[in-house]
XYZ file of C-alpha atoms in Angstrom:
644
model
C 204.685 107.195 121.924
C 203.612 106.489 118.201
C 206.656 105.718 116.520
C 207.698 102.338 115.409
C 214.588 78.351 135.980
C 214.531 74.908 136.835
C 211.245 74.823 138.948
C 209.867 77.197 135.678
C 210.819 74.507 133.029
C 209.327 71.615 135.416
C 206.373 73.766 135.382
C 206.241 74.166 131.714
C 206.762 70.674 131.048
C 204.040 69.844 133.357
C 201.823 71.547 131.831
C 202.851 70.618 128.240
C 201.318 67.361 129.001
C 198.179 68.598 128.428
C 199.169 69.088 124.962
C 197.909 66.634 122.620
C 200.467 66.510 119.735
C 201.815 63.126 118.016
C 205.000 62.604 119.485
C 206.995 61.164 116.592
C 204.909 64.124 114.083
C 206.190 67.280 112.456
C 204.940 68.890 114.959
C 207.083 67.957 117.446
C 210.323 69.007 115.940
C 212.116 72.085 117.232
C 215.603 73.877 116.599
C 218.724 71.684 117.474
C 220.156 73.175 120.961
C 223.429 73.608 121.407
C 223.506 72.037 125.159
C 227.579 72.818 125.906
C 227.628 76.148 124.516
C 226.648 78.075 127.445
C 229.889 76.239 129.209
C 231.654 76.885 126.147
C 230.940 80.569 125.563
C 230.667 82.555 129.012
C 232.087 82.102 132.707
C 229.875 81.976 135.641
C 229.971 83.547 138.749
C 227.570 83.291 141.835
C 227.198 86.416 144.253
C 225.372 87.680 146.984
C 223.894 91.135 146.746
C 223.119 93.026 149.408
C 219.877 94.986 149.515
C 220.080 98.134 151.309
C 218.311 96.347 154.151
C 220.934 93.822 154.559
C 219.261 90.871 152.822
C 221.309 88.964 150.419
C 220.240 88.083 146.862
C 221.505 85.108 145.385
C 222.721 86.155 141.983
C 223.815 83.948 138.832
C 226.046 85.901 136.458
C 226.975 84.626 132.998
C 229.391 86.827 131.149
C 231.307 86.390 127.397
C 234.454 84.951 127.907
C 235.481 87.012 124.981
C 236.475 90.069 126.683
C 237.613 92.444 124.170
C 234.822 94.181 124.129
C 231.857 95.637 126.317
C 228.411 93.735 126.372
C 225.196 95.036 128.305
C 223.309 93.306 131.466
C 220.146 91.025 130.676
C 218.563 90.523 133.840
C 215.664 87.904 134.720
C 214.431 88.064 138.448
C 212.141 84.613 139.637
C 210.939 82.790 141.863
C 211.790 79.342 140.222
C 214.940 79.248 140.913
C 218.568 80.527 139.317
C 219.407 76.543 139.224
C 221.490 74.858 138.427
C 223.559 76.144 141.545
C 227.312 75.541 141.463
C 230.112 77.649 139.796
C 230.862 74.971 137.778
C 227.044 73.522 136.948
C 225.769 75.646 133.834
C 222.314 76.085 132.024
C 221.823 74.985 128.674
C 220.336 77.950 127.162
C 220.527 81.216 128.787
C 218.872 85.014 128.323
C 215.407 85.669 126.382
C 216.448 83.837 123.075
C 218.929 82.049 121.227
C 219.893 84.358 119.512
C 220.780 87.115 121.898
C 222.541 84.397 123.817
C 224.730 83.419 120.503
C 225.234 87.505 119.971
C 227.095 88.048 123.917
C 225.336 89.188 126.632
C 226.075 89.676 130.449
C 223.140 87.032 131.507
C 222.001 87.503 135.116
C 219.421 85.541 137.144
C 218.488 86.121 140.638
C 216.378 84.391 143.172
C 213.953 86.838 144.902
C 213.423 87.772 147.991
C 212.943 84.702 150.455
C 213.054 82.189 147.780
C 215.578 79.428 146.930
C 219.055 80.092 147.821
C 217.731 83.912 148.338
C 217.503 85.885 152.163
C 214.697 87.117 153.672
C 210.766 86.798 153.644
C 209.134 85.707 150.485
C 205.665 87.541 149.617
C 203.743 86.585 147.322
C 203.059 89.422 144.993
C 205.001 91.630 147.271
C 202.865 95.392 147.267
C 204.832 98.393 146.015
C 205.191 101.324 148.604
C 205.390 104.583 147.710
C 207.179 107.899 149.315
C 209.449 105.412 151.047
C 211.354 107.510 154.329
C 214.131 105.020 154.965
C 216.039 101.390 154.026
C 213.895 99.098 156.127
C 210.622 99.691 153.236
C 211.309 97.523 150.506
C 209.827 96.304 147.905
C 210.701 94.409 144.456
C 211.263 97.836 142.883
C 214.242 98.850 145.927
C 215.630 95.249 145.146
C 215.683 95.337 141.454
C 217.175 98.767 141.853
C 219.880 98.130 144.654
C 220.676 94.672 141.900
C 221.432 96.957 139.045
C 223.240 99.050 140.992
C 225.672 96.518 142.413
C 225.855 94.905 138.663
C 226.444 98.047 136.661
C 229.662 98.499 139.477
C 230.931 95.818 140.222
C 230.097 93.094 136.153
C 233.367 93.812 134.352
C 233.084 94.749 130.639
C 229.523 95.686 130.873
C 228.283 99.078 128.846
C 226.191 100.294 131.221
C 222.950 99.628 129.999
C 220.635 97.145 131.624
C 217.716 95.345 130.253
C 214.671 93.058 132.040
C 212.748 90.175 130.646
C 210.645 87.256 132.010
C 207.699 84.991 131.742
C 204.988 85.124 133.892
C 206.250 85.291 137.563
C 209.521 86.387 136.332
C 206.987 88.925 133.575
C 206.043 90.841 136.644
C 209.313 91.279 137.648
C 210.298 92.934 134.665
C 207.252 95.230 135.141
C 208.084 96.100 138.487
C 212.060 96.390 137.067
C 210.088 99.892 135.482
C 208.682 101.880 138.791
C 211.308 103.878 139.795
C 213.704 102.274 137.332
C 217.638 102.958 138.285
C 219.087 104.948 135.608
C 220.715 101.864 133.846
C 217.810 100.339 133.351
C 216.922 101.173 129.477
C 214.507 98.499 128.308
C 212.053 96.291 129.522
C 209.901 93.571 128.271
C 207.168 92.125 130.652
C 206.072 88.659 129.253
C 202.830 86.834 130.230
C 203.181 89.090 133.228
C 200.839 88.763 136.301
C 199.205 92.513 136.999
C 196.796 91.342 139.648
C 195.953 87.937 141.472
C 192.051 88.995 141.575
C 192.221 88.922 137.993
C 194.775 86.642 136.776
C 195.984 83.146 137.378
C 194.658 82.565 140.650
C 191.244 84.216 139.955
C 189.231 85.329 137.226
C 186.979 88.296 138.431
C 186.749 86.633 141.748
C 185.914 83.054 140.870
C 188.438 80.534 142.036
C 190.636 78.936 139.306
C 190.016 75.171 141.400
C 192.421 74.211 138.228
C 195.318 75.500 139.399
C 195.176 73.873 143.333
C 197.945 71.875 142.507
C 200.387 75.214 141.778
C 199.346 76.917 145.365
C 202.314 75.199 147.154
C 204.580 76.189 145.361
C 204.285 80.273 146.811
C 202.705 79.252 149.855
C 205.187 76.467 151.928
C 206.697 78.369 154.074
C 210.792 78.374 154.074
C 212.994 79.704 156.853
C 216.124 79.945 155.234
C 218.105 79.309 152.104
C 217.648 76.202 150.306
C 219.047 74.456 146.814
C 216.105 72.178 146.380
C 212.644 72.256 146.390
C 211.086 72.622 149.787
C 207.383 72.300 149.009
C 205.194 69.174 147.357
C 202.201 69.424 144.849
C 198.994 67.901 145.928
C 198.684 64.154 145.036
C 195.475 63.504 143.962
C 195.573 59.483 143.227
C 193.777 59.722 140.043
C 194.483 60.767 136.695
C 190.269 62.715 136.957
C 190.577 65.615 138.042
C 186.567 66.761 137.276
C 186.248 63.634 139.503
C 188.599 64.104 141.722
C 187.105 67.693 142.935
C 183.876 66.612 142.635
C 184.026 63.636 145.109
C 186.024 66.321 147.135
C 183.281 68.779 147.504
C 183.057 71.685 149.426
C 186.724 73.617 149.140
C 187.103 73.675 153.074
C 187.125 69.671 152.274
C 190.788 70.602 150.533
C 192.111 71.920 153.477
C 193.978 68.843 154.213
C 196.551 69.221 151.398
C 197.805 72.235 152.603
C 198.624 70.998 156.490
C 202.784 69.891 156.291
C 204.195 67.780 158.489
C 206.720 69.092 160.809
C 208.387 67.079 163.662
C 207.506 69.118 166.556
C 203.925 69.450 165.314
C 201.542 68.543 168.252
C 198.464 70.543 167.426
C 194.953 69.083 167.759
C 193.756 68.038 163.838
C 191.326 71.084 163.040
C 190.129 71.068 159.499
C 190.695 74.927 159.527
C 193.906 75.423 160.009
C 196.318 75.342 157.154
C 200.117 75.894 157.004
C 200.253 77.358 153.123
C 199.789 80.961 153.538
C 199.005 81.369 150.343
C 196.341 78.901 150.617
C 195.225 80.915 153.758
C 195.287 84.331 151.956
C 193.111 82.756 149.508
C 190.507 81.379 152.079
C 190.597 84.471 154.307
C 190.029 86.832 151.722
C 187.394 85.819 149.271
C 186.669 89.275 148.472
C 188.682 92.392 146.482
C 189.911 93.723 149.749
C 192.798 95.149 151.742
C 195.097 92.344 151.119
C 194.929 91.658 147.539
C 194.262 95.513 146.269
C 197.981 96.470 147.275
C 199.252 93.548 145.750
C 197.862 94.551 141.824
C 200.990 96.289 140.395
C 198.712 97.706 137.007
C 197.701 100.716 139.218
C 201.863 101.829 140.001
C 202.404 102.077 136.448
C 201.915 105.522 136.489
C 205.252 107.364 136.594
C 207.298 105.073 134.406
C 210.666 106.743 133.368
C 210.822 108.008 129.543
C 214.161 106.734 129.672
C 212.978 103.301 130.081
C 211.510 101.322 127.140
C 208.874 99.084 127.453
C 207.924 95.961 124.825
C 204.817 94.003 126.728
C 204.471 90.289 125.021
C 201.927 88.012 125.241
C 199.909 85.426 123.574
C 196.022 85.420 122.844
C 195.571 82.266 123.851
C 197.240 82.128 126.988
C 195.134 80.315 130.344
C 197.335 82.135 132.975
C 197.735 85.259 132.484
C 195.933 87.587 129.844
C 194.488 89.997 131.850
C 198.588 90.967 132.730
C 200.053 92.067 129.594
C 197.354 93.585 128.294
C 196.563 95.438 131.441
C 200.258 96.427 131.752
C 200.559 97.802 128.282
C 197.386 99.891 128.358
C 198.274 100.991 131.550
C 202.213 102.029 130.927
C 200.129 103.820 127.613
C 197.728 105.933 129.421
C 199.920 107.425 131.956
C 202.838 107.533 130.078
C 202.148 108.832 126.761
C 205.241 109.860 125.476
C 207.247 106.756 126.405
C 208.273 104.224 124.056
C 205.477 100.855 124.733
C 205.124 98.486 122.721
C 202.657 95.535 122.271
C 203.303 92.050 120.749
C 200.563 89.368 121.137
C 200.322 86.360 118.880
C 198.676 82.752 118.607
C 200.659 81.302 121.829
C 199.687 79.663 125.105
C 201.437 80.258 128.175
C 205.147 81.711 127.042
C 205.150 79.557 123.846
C 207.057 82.777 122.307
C 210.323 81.365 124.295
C 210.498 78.119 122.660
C 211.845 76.715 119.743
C 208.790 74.451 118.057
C 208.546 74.696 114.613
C 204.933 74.252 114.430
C 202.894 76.373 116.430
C 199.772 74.629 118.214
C 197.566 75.674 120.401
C 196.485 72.772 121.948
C 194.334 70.721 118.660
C 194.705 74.151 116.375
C 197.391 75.140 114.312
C 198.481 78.049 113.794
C 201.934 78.067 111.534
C 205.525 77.490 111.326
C 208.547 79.497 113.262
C 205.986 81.721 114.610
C 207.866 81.825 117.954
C 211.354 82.169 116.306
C 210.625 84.804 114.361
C 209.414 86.610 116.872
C 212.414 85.699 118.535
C 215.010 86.928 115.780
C 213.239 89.394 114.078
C 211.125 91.313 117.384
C 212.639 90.425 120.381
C 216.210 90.980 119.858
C 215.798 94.238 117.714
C 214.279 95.569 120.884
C 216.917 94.655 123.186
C 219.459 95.048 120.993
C 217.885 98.981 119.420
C 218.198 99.841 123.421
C 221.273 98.394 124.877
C 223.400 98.217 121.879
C 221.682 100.435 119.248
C 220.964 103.991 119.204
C 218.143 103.991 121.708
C 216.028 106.017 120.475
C 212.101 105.339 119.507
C 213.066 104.999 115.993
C 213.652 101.054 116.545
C 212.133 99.866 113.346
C 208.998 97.856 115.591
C 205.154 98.540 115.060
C 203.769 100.074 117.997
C 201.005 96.772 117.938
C 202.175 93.619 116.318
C 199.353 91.470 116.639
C 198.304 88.101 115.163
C 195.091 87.467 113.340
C 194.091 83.887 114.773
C 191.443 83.587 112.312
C 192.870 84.754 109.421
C 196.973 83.195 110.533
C 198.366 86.732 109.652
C 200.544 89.607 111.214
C 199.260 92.780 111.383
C 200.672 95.646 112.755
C 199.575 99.284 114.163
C 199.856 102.485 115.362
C 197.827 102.178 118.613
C 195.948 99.205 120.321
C 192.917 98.471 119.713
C 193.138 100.006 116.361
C 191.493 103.271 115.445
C 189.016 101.603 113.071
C 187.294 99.773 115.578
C 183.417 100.349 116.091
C 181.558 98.477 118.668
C 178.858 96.509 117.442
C 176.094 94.582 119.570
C 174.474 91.246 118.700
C 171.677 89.755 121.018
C 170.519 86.447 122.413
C 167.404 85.965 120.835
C 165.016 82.657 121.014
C 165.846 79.803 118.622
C 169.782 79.880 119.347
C 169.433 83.272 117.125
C 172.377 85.957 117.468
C 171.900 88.814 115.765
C 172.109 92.290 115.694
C 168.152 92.972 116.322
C 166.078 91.946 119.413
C 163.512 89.954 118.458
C 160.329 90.375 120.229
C 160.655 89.898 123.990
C 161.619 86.253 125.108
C 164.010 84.335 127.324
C 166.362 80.835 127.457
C 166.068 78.941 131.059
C 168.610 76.119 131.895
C 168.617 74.010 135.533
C 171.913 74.116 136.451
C 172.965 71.179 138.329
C 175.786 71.036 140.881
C 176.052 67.357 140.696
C 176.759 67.284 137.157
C 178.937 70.538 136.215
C 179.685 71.333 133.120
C 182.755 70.399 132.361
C 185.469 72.739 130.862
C 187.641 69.943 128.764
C 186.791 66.718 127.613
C 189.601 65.381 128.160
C 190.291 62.560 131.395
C 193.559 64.314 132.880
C 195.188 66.143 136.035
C 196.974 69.567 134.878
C 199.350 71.478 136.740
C 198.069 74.354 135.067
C 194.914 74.312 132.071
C 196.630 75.482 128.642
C 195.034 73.958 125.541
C 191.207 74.438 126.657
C 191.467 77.538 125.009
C 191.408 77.053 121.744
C 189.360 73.307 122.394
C 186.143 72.206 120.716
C 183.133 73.368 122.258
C 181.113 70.649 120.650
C 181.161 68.539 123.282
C 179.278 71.717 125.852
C 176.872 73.084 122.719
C 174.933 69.673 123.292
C 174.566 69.892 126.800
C 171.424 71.077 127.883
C 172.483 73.339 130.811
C 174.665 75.063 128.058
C 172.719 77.944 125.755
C 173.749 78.478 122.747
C 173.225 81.285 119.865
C 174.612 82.035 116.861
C 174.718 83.784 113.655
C 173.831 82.593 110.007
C 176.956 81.267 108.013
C 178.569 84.606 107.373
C 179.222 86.147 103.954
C 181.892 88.004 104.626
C 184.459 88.133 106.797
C 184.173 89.709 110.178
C 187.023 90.638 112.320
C 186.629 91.058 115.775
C 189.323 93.255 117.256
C 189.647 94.318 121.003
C 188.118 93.909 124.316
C 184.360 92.324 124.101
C 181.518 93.158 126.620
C 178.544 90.887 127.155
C 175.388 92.887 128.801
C 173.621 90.159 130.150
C 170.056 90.393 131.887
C 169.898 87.279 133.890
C 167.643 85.264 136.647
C 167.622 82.698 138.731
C 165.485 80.987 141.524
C 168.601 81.059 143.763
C 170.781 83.845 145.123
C 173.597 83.472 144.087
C 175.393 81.940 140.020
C 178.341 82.711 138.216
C 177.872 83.290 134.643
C 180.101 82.068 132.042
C 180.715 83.436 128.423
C 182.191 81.781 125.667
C 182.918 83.271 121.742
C 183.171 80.366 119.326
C 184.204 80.687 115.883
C 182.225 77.402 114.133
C 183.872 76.085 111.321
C 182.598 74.977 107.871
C 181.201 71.236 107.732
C 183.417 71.367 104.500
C 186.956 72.364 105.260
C 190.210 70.541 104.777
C 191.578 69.008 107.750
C 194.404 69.302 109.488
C 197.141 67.281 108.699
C 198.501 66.191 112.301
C 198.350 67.770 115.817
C 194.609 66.808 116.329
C 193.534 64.469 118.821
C 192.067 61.843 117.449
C 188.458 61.688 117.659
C 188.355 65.417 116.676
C 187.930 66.967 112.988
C 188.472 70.770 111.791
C 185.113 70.019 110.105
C 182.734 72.028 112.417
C 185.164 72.604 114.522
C 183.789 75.123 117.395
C 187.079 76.664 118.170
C 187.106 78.808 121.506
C 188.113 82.460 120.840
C 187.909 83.905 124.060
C 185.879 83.297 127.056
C 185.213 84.446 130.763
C 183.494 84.013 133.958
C 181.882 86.839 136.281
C 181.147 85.551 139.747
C 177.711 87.130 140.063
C 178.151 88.093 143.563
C 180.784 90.976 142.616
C 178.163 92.046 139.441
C 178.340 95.156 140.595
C 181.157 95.085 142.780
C 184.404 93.283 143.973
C 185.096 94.493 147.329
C 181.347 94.252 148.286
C 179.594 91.225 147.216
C 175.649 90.898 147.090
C 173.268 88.099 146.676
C 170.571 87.881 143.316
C 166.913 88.651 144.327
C 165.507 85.217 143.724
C 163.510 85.057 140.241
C 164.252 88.848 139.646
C 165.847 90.314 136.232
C 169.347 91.091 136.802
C 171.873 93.316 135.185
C 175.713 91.262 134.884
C 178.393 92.853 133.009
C 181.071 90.774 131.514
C 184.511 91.656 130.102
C 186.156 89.191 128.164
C 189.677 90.091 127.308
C 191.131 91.409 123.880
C 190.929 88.921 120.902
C 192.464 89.814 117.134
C 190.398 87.447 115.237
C 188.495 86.636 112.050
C 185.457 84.926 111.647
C 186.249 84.204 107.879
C 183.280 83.830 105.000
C 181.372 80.401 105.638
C 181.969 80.346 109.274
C 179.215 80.766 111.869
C 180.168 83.171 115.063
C 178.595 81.455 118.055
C 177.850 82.181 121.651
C 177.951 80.228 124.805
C 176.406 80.490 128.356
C 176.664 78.609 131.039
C 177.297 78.813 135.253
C 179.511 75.788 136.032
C 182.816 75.062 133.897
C 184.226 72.671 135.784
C 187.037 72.409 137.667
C 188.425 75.106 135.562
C 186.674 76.877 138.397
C 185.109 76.221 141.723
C 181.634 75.358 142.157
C 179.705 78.384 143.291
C 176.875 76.638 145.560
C 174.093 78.990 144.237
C 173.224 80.344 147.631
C 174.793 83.280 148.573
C 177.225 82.863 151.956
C 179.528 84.975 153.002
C 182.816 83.269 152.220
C 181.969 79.994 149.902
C 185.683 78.748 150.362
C 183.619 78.059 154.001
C 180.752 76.837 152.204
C 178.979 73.755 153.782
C 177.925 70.713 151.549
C 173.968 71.679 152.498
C 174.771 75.254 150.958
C 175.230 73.571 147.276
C 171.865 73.631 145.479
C 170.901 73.338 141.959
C 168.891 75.990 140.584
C 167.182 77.180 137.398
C 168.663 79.916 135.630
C 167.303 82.465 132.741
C 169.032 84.896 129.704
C 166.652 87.152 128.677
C 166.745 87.985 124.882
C 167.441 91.739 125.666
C 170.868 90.625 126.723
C 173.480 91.463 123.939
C 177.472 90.505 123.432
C 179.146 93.733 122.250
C 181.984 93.096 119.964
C 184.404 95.351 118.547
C 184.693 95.202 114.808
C 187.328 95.797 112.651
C 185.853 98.232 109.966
């Protein structure tokens, strides 16, 4: 088509420590909540659906107590709980927005499968079947269908029409809400949605996201039966370092420890092996792209989605967890399903900053704006719920097939497909001198020694994050004046250039080792002359040459070529690596410099790969870790796609 949580707020507010914005600023204001009118507004009920199995969902319903009229079903699946549990315990704020809340809604949250107050066996990324033959194969689709079934039946004063939303976890929900979507279903809008953990959160083409250790007992305690409170515990490290921290740990078999729980009747013999998390174990098990994690990606189901059911993918450019996801999902649902109505709305955000109600919109030190996130709110996201539940439906909804923000230039702009049509792709190369530029200049190379014992690091900052957020947007200062970090760039630019969709760097590496990752980063370096920003900087930062991170990405080399069969480097042999970094909407305005970073540690944003090829390096041995020179040849080039 063409045409116009308890456990999940203790997660975001974890993680909005790593934010570093003036508590008693501007910045830190947001809309006035209403905190009784939830209990003021709507009755709750609590059921138990039955899935056609025989497992029973826990299921939080919050309908309008006005009912003189019919209101349709927004539905939010999770795994972070429907809390607070009790018929007579409510939630402050309820549904996608404010505003769809303050309109009437039938609000309905529902602990998955095997989690919380939920039957049956949790899976982590549960696989989808296909061509099932009888009740006993489920799946998140049969359970999100059997729950709108028992809804549309049994919620009084509901129109019929059902609508899915949620962030992240709760994101791929709503995308699986889509694969053989019950006829109710009429909208859906994944948000920050995981598509693949080979890809996203967990892993970034393969490497280990060591930042995110903390967050792996959270899927992978195992629970037995239902439960009101949490049942698992996050790692304590006993520092507030964590680049310390995981560096005195070493190896990653070292961190086995944190993931054996104590049970009463536990009389096994201490083996540094065995684990209790089976997520954790999934993760060690299976380093490669294999038979466990392939059925688990859900972008490869999203082949038959139902016309009838609308699609609106969010997601923010700047977002640590999960950008791969949405724009996966979207281009995905787009391919296959070309006449369905798919939309795509990405903007300057971090992890699900869309849902809140900050007036000024940081990403970590850089500001982007005011009410970014409610306007979206108002003005996007309840026109498309509201166009398809309440409204006539059809693709005629009044929203841009792409509305996309311009991080560079602080703008909306909106389109008729994604990437836009006048895109060209345009290469630039990593010539001698720190020179990028769109000739190769003579033939030369850049060699760093890259040190295991003193990573690069991927922050400056001293902290322990539940999740990394603000590192995306950070100064790169700090790594351009390392010396195991290369560096090119272009002249100050004298006009502006506008960088819009996916970015491919075509490196020819080397190294005297066999195995490296390679790192990428795309800096936009700001004028020495510039005014600063008023407040939401840390403090030993200025906007004046300001090397803000627009996009970056790390390849494990072993899977160069590919991810279910990994290979070591020919020692001190030139090496083809492909690289995709993920879409970016930016502008490098006039007087700003377009830089390029390379690097193989970034640290602990990722493991440390011990530059010696083994088969499985979460079974690496300290003696495998070596440092090792590595070299960039000058014929390797970054190809961007321009905005013409």
């Amino acid at each position: 088509m063409k045409n116009y949580l308890t456990i999940f707020l203790i997660i975001c507010l974890l993680s909005c420590k790593d934010q570093p914005h003036k508590v008693n600023g501007a910045n830190s204001k947001s809309v006035i909540k209403d905190t009784t009118y939830v209990k003021d507004n709507y009755s709750k009920k609590e059921v138990s659906i039955v899935m056609r199995d025989g497992i029973k969902l826990h299921t939080t319903i919050y309908s309008p107590k006005d009912t003189s009229k019919s209101y349709p079903i927004l539905m939010m699946r999770t795994p972070y709980s429907c809390k607070p549990y009790g018929k007579e315990k409510y939630k402050q704020k309820i549904g996608p927005n404010s505003y769809l809340m303050k309109e009437g809604n039938i609000i309905v949250y529902q602990d998955v499968r095997g989690r919380w107050m939920s039957e049956g066996v949790y899976d982590n990324m549960r696989a989808y079947i296909p061509n099932k033959t009888d009740n006993s194969q489920i799946d998140e689709s049969t359970d999100t269908y059997d729950t709108i079934d028992w809804l549309v039946k049994n919620v009084k004063n509901n129109n019929g029409n059902v609508g899915a939303w949620g962030i992240s976890y709760p994101g791929y929900y709503a995308t699986y809400s889509t694969i053989d979507a019950h006829p109710a279903l009429k909208a859906a809008s994944p948000q920050a949605c995981i598509g693949d953990f080979f890809f996203d959160d967990f892993h970034h083409n393969g490497a280990f996201l060591l930042s995110y250790f903390k967050a792996v007992s959270l899927f992978g305690t195992p629970k037995s039966s239902p439960i009101d409170s949490a049942w698992y515990k996050f790692p304590d490290f006993k520092t507030k370092d964590q680049y310390q921290f995981f560096l005195d740990a070493g190896p990653l078999s070292n961190l086995n420890k944190y993931f054996k729980y104590e049970k009463a009747d536990d009389t096994r013999i201490d083996n540094s092996n065995t684990v209790d998390d089976f997520f954790w174990e999934e993760i060690v098990d299976h380093p490669n792209y294999d038979s466990l994690w392939k059925p688990k990606g859900l972008i490869q189901n999203l082949k038959n989605i139902k016309p009838t059911v609308a699609t609106m993918v969010v997601g923010g450019f700047f977002d640590a967890e999960d950008l791969y996801g949405p724009l996966e999902t979207y281009k995905a649902i787009e391919k296959h399903n070309p006449n369905n109505y798919n939309t795509l709305v990405f903007g300057p955000w971090d992890h699900g900053r869309w849902a809140r109600t900050d007036i000024k919109n940081y990403v970590g030190n850089y500001y982007f704006g005011d009410s970014i996130s409610l306007n979206f709110q108002k003005h996007v996201e309840t026109k498309f719920f509201n166009h398809f539940l309440k409204g006539k439906g059809d693709k005629n909804s009044g929203l841009p097939e792409a509305y996309v923000y311009d991080s560079g230039r602080k703008k909306w702009s909106s389109y008729d497909v994604w990437p836009p049509k006048n895109v060209s792709k345009q290469k630039m190369f990593l010539n001698a001198s720190q020179d990028l530029s769109k000739d190769k200049k003579g033939e030369t190379k850049a060699t760093f020694i890259s040190d295991l014992k003193h990573p690069v690091p991927y922050s400056e900052d001293i902290k322990t994050v539940f999740t990394p957020r603000k590192y995306m947007t950070d100064d790169q200062r700090f790594s351009a004046r390392r010396p195991d970090v290369l560096v090119f760039e272009t002249e100050i630019l004298e006009e502006d250039l506008t960088l819009a969709g996916d970015i491919m760097a075509k490196l020819k590496v080397a190294t005297t080792g066999t195995a490296a990752d390679w790192i990428v980063k795309i800096i936009d370096v700001h004028p020495n002359e510039i005014d600063e920003q008023e407040e939401g900087m840390q403090d030993h930062l200025k906007l004046s040459n300001y090397h803000m991170m627009v996009r970056s990405e790390v390849m494990r080399g072993r899977f160069r070529n590919s991810f279910e069969l990994p290979e070591p480097f020919e020692s001190n042999t030139k090496t083809a690596v492909n690289i995709k970094l993920q879409d970016v909407y930016h502008t490098i305005k006039k007087g700003h410099k377009l830089q390029v970073q390379i690097q193989s540690t970034w640290f602990p944003l990722i493991d440390l790969n011990p530059q010696t090829f083994v088969p499985n390096i979460y079974k690496a041995k300290s003696e495998d870790f070596k440092t090792q020179t590595h070299s960039v040849f000058n014929d390797s080039a970054i190809e961007f796609s321009i905005l013409e």
